[in-house]
Amino acid sequence: MKKAWKWLISIAVVLVSTSLIVIVNVYGDIKSTANEIYTPMDEKSSDIRMQPVDITTKMEPFSALVLGVDEREGDVGRSDTMIVLTVNPNLQTTKMLSIPRDTYTEMIGKGFKDKINHSYSFGGMEMSMETVENLLGIPIDYVVKVNMVSFVDIIDILGGVKVKNTLNFNFQGEHFPIGELVLDGEKSLKYVRMRYDDPTGDFGRQNRQKQVIQGIINESLSIKKVWNYKSIFKTLEKNVEMNVPFDDLLSIQKNYSDSLKKIEQLYMNKGSNAKLDGIYYYMPDEGELLEIQADLRKHMEM
């Protein structure tokens, strides 16, 4: 993963938590933004779960795929970050898995294997969902695509995020000492990008990503921050697409908020590096992948 990422949790919480506080005219703005970024997907039955999830009338666990995409004009872009979330309202927990972008897996609909992040280039959000679903053995209910631009903007609008740094390091002209830090948007971007000087590699970066996610959640729930909601919504409208209907967002706010506050991070880190025809790939460890599949299926009560 070369870029930092945007995620469902920050988007959903920023949108729906504001509705609790700013009432009538804010409600209209939330609905307008939710409709603007809503991107419906073709209705397809899943081999894993035949009936689509229903979170508006039932308290069912759901899953989401979050794609952090660096899109430039004239370029379809690639999903440099792929995050899977499973949310269980009965256990009031969320599990989060960051899939290594170079993971070698089948491209659903193409009939060959490639790096998993190429699925977005081949078939956009829909193929990304299907490819991740095939890899993990769970249905993917929702997908959120966020352009990299909004990462910096949203954190700056919120006034920065707090993190607890456990590694003293320098990156791209910034120094990050050990301890509690308050990071603006640009510093947060650098904080989650650093990988090669971390003794734990990409997995240390995943921990820093989780810290920033939690920081966004904490700041977006603050009463002091919601008065910037219009600036946040404008940023979301320009940089976010998702197949989450407005009614589902309201249900997430009402029934799933506590689950989104407790995040357990899963790791795909026992695989090996390999080169095929001169191209680098990450080969998942079969045993570890089976354990992750079982863990996620159990969390989704399947």
CSV table of C-alpha atoms in Angstrom, one decimal:
chain,number,residue,atom,x,y,z
A,1,MET,CA,0.0,0.0,0.0
A,2,LYS,CA,1.6,3.2,-1.1
A,3,LYS,CA,-1.1,5.6,-0.1
A,4,ALA,CA,-3.0,6.2,3.1
A,5,TRP,CA,-6.7,5.5,3.1
A,6,LYS,CA,-10.2,6.5,3.8
A,7,TRP,CA,-12.7,4.4,5.5
A,8,LEU,CA,-16.3,3.6,6.1
A,9,ILE,CA,-16.2,4.2,9.9
A,10,SER,CA,-15.1,7.8,9.6
A,11,ILE,CA,-17.6,8.5,6.8
A,12,ALA,CA,-20.6,6.9,8.5
A,13,VAL,CA,-19.9,8.4,11.9
A,14,VAL,CA,-19.3,11.9,10.6
A,15,LEU,CA,-22.6,11.7,8.6
A,16,VAL,CA,-24.9,10.2,11.1
A,17,SER,CA,-23.6,11.3,14.5
A,18,THR,CA,-24.2,14.9,13.4
A,19,SER,CA,-27.9,14.2,12.9
A,20,LEU,CA,-28.3,13.6,16.7
A,21,ILE,CA,-27.2,17.2,17.5
A,22,VAL,CA,-28.0,19.7,14.8
A,23,ILE,CA,-31.6,18.5,14.2
A,24,VAL,CA,-34.0,19.7,11.4
A,25,ASN,CA,-32.1,21.7,8.8
A,26,VAL,CA,-28.9,19.6,9.3
A,27,TYR,CA,-31.0,16.5,8.7
A,28,GLY,CA,-31.8,17.8,5.2
A,29,ASP,CA,-28.1,18.4,4.5
A,30,ILE,CA,-27.2,14.9,5.6
A,31,LYS,CA,-29.8,13.3,3.4
A,32,SER,CA,-28.7,15.4,0.5
A,33,THR,CA,-25.0,14.4,0.9
A,34,ALA,CA,-25.9,10.7,1.5
A,35,ASN,CA,-27.9,10.7,-1.8
A,36,GLU,CA,-25.1,12.5,-3.6
A,37,ILE,CA,-22.5,9.9,-2.7
A,38,TYR,CA,-24.8,6.9,-3.1
A,39,THR,CA,-23.8,4.6,-5.9
A,40,PRO,CA,-26.2,1.6,-6.3
A,41,MET,CA,-24.7,-1.7,-7.4
A,42,ASP,CA,-26.3,-4.3,-9.7
A,43,GLU,CA,-28.4,-6.7,-7.6
A,44,LYS,CA,-26.6,-10.1,-7.7
A,45,SER,CA,-27.2,-13.1,-5.5
A,46,SER,CA,-24.2,-14.3,-3.6
A,47,ASP,CA,-23.1,-17.9,-3.4
A,48,ILE,CA,-22.2,-17.3,0.2
A,49,ARG,CA,-25.5,-15.6,1.3
A,50,MET,CA,-28.6,-15.6,-0.9
A,51,GLN,CA,-30.5,-12.9,0.9
A,52,PRO,CA,-29.1,-9.4,1.2
A,53,VAL,CA,-28.4,-8.1,4.7
A,54,ASP,CA,-31.3,-6.2,6.3
A,55,ILE,CA,-30.1,-3.7,8.9
A,56,THR,CA,-33.1,-1.4,8.8
A,57,THR,CA,-35.6,-3.9,10.3
A,58,LYS,CA,-33.2,-6.4,12.0
A,59,MET,CA,-30.1,-6.2,14.1
A,60,GLU,CA,-27.9,-8.2,11.7
A,61,PRO,CA,-24.1,-8.2,11.5
A,62,PHE,CA,-22.9,-6.6,8.2
A,63,SER,CA,-19.6,-6.3,6.4
A,64,ALA,CA,-18.1,-3.4,4.4
A,65,LEU,CA,-15.2,-3.0,2.0
A,66,VAL,CA,-13.4,0.3,2.1
A,67,LEU,CA,-11.3,1.3,-0.9
A,68,GLY,CA,-8.7,4.0,-0.6
A,69,VAL,CA,-8.1,5.1,-4.2
A,70,ASP,CA,-5.7,7.6,-5.6
A,71,GLU,CA,-7.5,8.9,-8.7
A,72,ARG,CA,-6.0,11.4,-11.0
A,73,GLU,CA,-7.7,13.1,-14.1
A,74,GLY,CA,-7.7,10.7,-17.0
A,75,ASP,CA,-6.7,7.7,-14.8
A,76,VAL,CA,-9.1,5.0,-13.5
A,77,GLY,CA,-6.9,4.7,-10.4
A,78,ARG,CA,-6.1,1.7,-8.2
A,79,SER,CA,-7.3,0.8,-4.8
A,80,ASP,CA,-4.0,1.2,-3.0
A,81,THR,CA,-5.7,0.3,0.3
A,82,MET,CA,-8.4,-2.3,0.9
A,83,ILE,CA,-10.0,-2.6,4.3
A,84,VAL,CA,-12.6,-5.1,5.3
A,85,LEU,CA,-14.9,-4.4,8.3
A,86,THR,CA,-17.3,-6.7,9.9
A,87,VAL,CA,-19.7,-5.1,12.4
A,88,ASN,CA,-21.7,-7.2,15.0
A,89,PRO,CA,-24.3,-5.3,16.9
A,90,ASN,CA,-25.0,-8.2,19.3
A,91,LEU,CA,-21.4,-8.4,20.4
A,92,GLN,CA,-21.0,-4.6,20.0
A,93,THR,CA,-17.6,-5.2,18.2
A,94,THR,CA,-16.0,-4.4,14.9
A,95,LYS,CA,-13.3,-6.5,13.3
A,96,MET,CA,-10.9,-4.8,10.8
A,97,LEU,CA,-8.7,-6.5,8.2
A,98,SER,CA,-6.2,-4.6,6.0
A,99,ILE,CA,-5.6,-6.8,2.9
A,100,PRO,CA,-2.0,-6.4,1.5
A,101,ARG,CA,-2.4,-4.6,-1.8
A,102,ASP,CA,-0.1,-7.1,-3.6
A,103,THR,CA,-2.1,-10.2,-2.5
A,104,TYR,CA,-2.1,-12.8,-5.3
A,105,THR,CA,-5.7,-13.9,-5.9
A,106,GLU,CA,-8.3,-14.6,-8.5
A,107,MET,CA,-9.8,-11.7,-10.4
A,108,ILE,CA,-13.5,-12.6,-10.3
A,109,GLY,CA,-15.0,-12.2,-13.8
A,110,LYS,CA,-11.6,-12.2,-15.5
A,111,GLY,CA,-10.5,-15.9,-15.1
A,112,PHE,CA,-7.0,-15.2,-14.0
A,113,LYS,CA,-5.0,-14.3,-10.9
A,114,ASP,CA,-3.4,-10.9,-10.2
A,115,LYS,CA,-2.7,-8.4,-7.4
A,116,ILE,CA,-5.9,-7.9,-5.5
A,117,ASN,CA,-5.7,-4.1,-5.9
A,118,HIS,CA,-5.9,-4.5,-9.6
A,119,SER,CA,-9.5,-5.7,-9.3
A,120,TYR,CA,-10.5,-2.0,-9.0
A,121,SER,CA,-8.7,-1.1,-12.2
A,122,PHE,CA,-10.4,-4.1,-14.0
A,123,GLY,CA,-13.9,-3.7,-12.8
A,124,GLY,CA,-14.3,-0.8,-10.3
A,125,MET,CA,-16.1,-1.1,-7.0
A,126,GLU,CA,-18.2,-4.1,-8.0
A,127,MET,CA,-15.3,-6.3,-9.1
A,128,SER,CA,-13.4,-5.3,-6.0
A,129,MET,CA,-16.3,-6.5,-3.8
A,130,GLU,CA,-16.6,-9.8,-5.7
A,131,THR,CA,-12.9,-10.5,-5.5
A,132,VAL,CA,-12.6,-9.7,-1.8
A,133,GLU,CA,-15.7,-11.8,-1.2
A,134,ASN,CA,-14.1,-14.8,-3.0
A,135,LEU,CA,-10.8,-14.4,-1.1
A,136,LEU,CA,-12.3,-14.1,2.4
A,137,GLY,CA,-15.3,-16.4,2.0
A,138,ILE,CA,-17.8,-13.8,3.4
A,139,PRO,CA,-20.4,-11.7,1.7
A,140,ILE,CA,-19.4,-8.1,1.3
A,141,ASP,CA,-22.6,-6.0,2.0
A,142,TYR,CA,-21.3,-2.5,1.4
A,143,VAL,CA,-18.5,-0.8,-0.4
A,144,VAL,CA,-17.1,2.7,0.1
A,145,LYS,CA,-14.6,4.3,-2.2
A,146,VAL,CA,-12.8,7.3,-1.0
A,147,ASN,CA,-10.4,9.4,-3.0
A,148,MET,CA,-7.1,10.3,-1.2
A,149,VAL,CA,-7.8,14.0,-1.3
A,150,SER,CA,-10.4,14.0,1.4
A,151,PHE,CA,-8.1,12.4,4.0
A,152,VAL,CA,-6.2,15.6,4.7
A,153,ASP,CA,-9.2,17.9,4.3
A,154,ILE,CA,-11.5,16.0,6.8
A,155,ILE,CA,-8.8,15.8,9.5
A,156,ASP,CA,-8.1,19.5,9.1
A,157,ILE,CA,-11.8,20.4,9.3
A,158,LEU,CA,-12.0,18.3,12.6
A,159,GLY,CA,-9.0,20.2,14.0
A,160,GLY,CA,-6.6,17.3,13.9
A,161,VAL,CA,-6.5,13.8,15.5
A,162,LYS,CA,-4.8,12.4,18.6
A,163,VAL,CA,-2.7,9.3,18.4
A,164,LYS,CA,-0.3,7.5,20.8
A,165,ASN,CA,2.9,6.9,18.9
A,166,THR,CA,5.0,3.9,20.0
A,167,LEU,CA,7.9,4.4,17.5
A,168,ASN,CA,10.3,7.3,17.2
A,169,PHE,CA,10.8,8.1,13.5
A,170,ASN,CA,11.3,10.7,10.9
A,171,PHE,CA,9.4,10.7,7.6
A,172,GLN,CA,9.2,13.1,4.7
A,173,GLY,CA,10.6,16.0,6.7
A,174,GLU,CA,8.5,15.4,9.8
A,175,HIS,CA,9.6,14.0,13.2
A,176,PHE,CA,7.2,11.8,15.1
A,177,PRO,CA,8.4,11.3,18.7
A,178,ILE,CA,7.1,8.6,21.1
A,179,GLY,CA,4.0,9.7,23.0
A,180,GLU,CA,0.6,11.3,22.5
A,181,LEU,CA,0.6,13.5,19.3
A,182,VAL,CA,-2.0,15.8,17.8
A,183,LEU,CA,-1.7,15.5,14.0
A,184,ASP,CA,-3.1,17.7,11.3
A,185,GLY,CA,-4.1,16.3,7.9
A,186,GLU,CA,-0.7,16.4,6.2
A,187,LYS,CA,1.1,15.0,9.3
A,188,SER,CA,-1.6,12.2,9.6
A,189,LEU,CA,-1.0,11.3,6.0
A,190,LYS,CA,2.8,10.9,6.6
A,191,TYR,CA,2.2,9.1,9.9
A,192,VAL,CA,0.2,6.3,8.2
A,193,ARG,CA,2.4,6.2,5.1
A,194,MET,CA,5.7,5.3,6.7
A,195,ARG,CA,6.5,1.6,6.4
A,196,TYR,CA,10.2,0.9,5.5
A,197,ASP,CA,11.7,2.3,8.7
A,198,ASP,CA,9.3,0.4,10.9
A,199,PRO,CA,10.8,-2.9,12.2
A,200,THR,CA,7.3,-4.5,11.8
A,201,GLY,CA,6.9,-3.2,8.2
A,202,ASP,CA,3.4,-2.8,6.8
A,203,PHE,CA,1.9,-4.3,10.0
A,204,GLY,CA,3.2,-1.4,12.1
A,205,ARG,CA,1.6,1.0,9.6
A,206,GLN,CA,-1.7,-0.8,9.9
A,207,ASN,CA,-1.6,-0.1,13.6
A,208,ARG,CA,-1.0,3.6,12.9
A,209,GLN,CA,-3.9,3.5,10.5
A,210,LYS,CA,-6.2,2.1,13.2
A,211,GLN,CA,-5.1,4.9,15.6
A,212,VAL,CA,-6.0,7.6,13.0
A,213,ILE,CA,-9.3,5.9,12.3
A,214,GLN,CA,-10.1,5.9,16.0
A,215,GLY,CA,-9.0,9.6,16.2
A,216,ILE,CA,-11.4,10.5,13.4
A,217,ILE,CA,-14.2,8.8,15.2
A,218,ASN,CA,-13.5,10.5,18.5
A,219,GLU,CA,-13.2,13.9,16.9
A,220,SER,CA,-16.3,13.5,14.7
A,221,LEU,CA,-18.4,12.6,17.8
A,222,SER,CA,-17.3,15.8,19.6
A,223,ILE,CA,-20.1,18.4,19.9
A,224,LYS,CA,-17.5,21.1,19.3
A,225,LYS,CA,-16.7,19.7,15.9
A,226,VAL,CA,-20.1,19.2,14.4
A,227,TRP,CA,-20.6,22.8,13.6
A,228,ASN,CA,-18.1,22.3,10.7
A,229,TYR,CA,-20.5,19.7,9.2
A,230,LYS,CA,-21.1,21.6,6.0
A,231,SER,CA,-17.4,21.7,5.1
A,232,ILE,CA,-17.2,18.0,5.9
A,233,PHE,CA,-20.2,17.2,3.7
A,234,LYS,CA,-18.8,19.2,0.8
A,235,THR,CA,-15.5,17.2,1.0
A,236,LEU,CA,-17.4,13.9,1.1
A,237,GLU,CA,-19.6,14.8,-1.9
A,238,LYS,CA,-16.5,15.4,-4.0
A,239,ASN,CA,-14.4,12.4,-2.9
A,240,VAL,CA,-16.7,9.6,-1.8
A,241,GLU,CA,-18.9,6.9,-3.4
A,242,MET,CA,-20.7,4.2,-1.6
A,243,ASN,CA,-23.6,1.8,-2.0
A,244,VAL,CA,-25.0,2.5,1.5
A,245,PRO,CA,-28.6,3.9,1.2
A,246,PHE,CA,-29.6,6.8,3.5
A,247,ASP,CA,-32.0,4.6,5.5
A,248,ASP,CA,-29.1,2.1,6.2
A,249,LEU,CA,-26.9,5.0,7.4
A,250,LEU,CA,-29.6,6.0,9.8
A,251,SER,CA,-29.8,2.4,11.1
A,252,ILE,CA,-26.1,2.3,11.6
A,253,GLN,CA,-26.3,5.4,13.7
A,254,LYS,CA,-29.2,4.1,15.7
A,255,ASN,CA,-28.2,0.5,16.2
A,256,TYR,CA,-24.5,0.1,15.5
A,257,SER,CA,-22.7,3.1,17.0
A,258,ASP,CA,-21.4,1.2,20.0
A,259,SER,CA,-20.1,-1.6,17.8
A,260,LEU,CA,-18.0,0.9,15.8
A,261,LYS,CA,-16.3,2.2,18.9
A,262,LYS,CA,-14.6,-1.1,19.7
A,263,ILE,CA,-12.3,-2.2,16.8
A,264,GLU,CA,-10.2,-5.4,16.8
A,265,GLN,CA,-7.6,-5.5,14.1
A,266,LEU,CA,-6.8,-8.7,12.3
A,267,TYR,CA,-3.6,-9.3,10.4
A,268,MET,CA,-2.7,-11.1,7.2
A,269,ASN,CA,1.0,-11.3,7.9
A,270,LYS,CA,2.2,-15.0,7.6
A,271,GLY,CA,2.4,-15.1,3.8
A,272,SER,CA,5.5,-14.9,1.6
A,273,ASN,CA,6.9,-12.7,-1.1
A,274,ALA,CA,7.3,-14.1,-4.6
A,275,LYS,CA,8.1,-13.0,-8.1
A,276,LEU,CA,6.2,-14.3,-11.1
A,277,ASP,CA,7.5,-13.2,-14.5
A,278,GLY,CA,9.5,-10.5,-12.8
A,279,ILE,CA,6.5,-9.0,-10.9
A,280,TYR,CA,6.3,-9.0,-7.1
A,281,TYR,CA,3.3,-10.6,-5.3
A,282,TYR,CA,2.3,-11.4,-1.8
A,283,MET,CA,1.2,-15.0,-1.4
A,284,PRO,CA,-1.2,-15.5,1.5
A,285,ASP,CA,-0.5,-18.3,4.0
A,286,GLU,CA,-3.2,-20.9,3.4
A,287,GLY,CA,-3.6,-21.8,7.1
A,288,GLU,CA,-3.7,-18.2,8.2
A,289,LEU,CA,-6.3,-17.3,5.5
A,290,LEU,CA,-8.5,-20.2,6.7
A,291,GLU,CA,-8.3,-18.9,10.2
A,292,ILE,CA,-9.2,-15.4,9.1
A,293,GLN,CA,-12.1,-16.7,7.1
A,294,ALA,CA,-13.4,-18.6,10.1
A,295,ASP,CA,-13.0,-15.7,12.4
A,296,LEU,CA,-14.9,-13.3,10.1
A,297,ARG,CA,-17.7,-15.8,9.4
A,298,LYS,CA,-18.1,-16.4,13.1
A,299,HIS,CA,-18.2,-12.6,13.8
A,300,MET,CA,-20.9,-12.3,11.1
A,301,GLU,CA,-22.9,-15.1,12.8
A,302,MET,CA,-22.7,-17.3,9.6
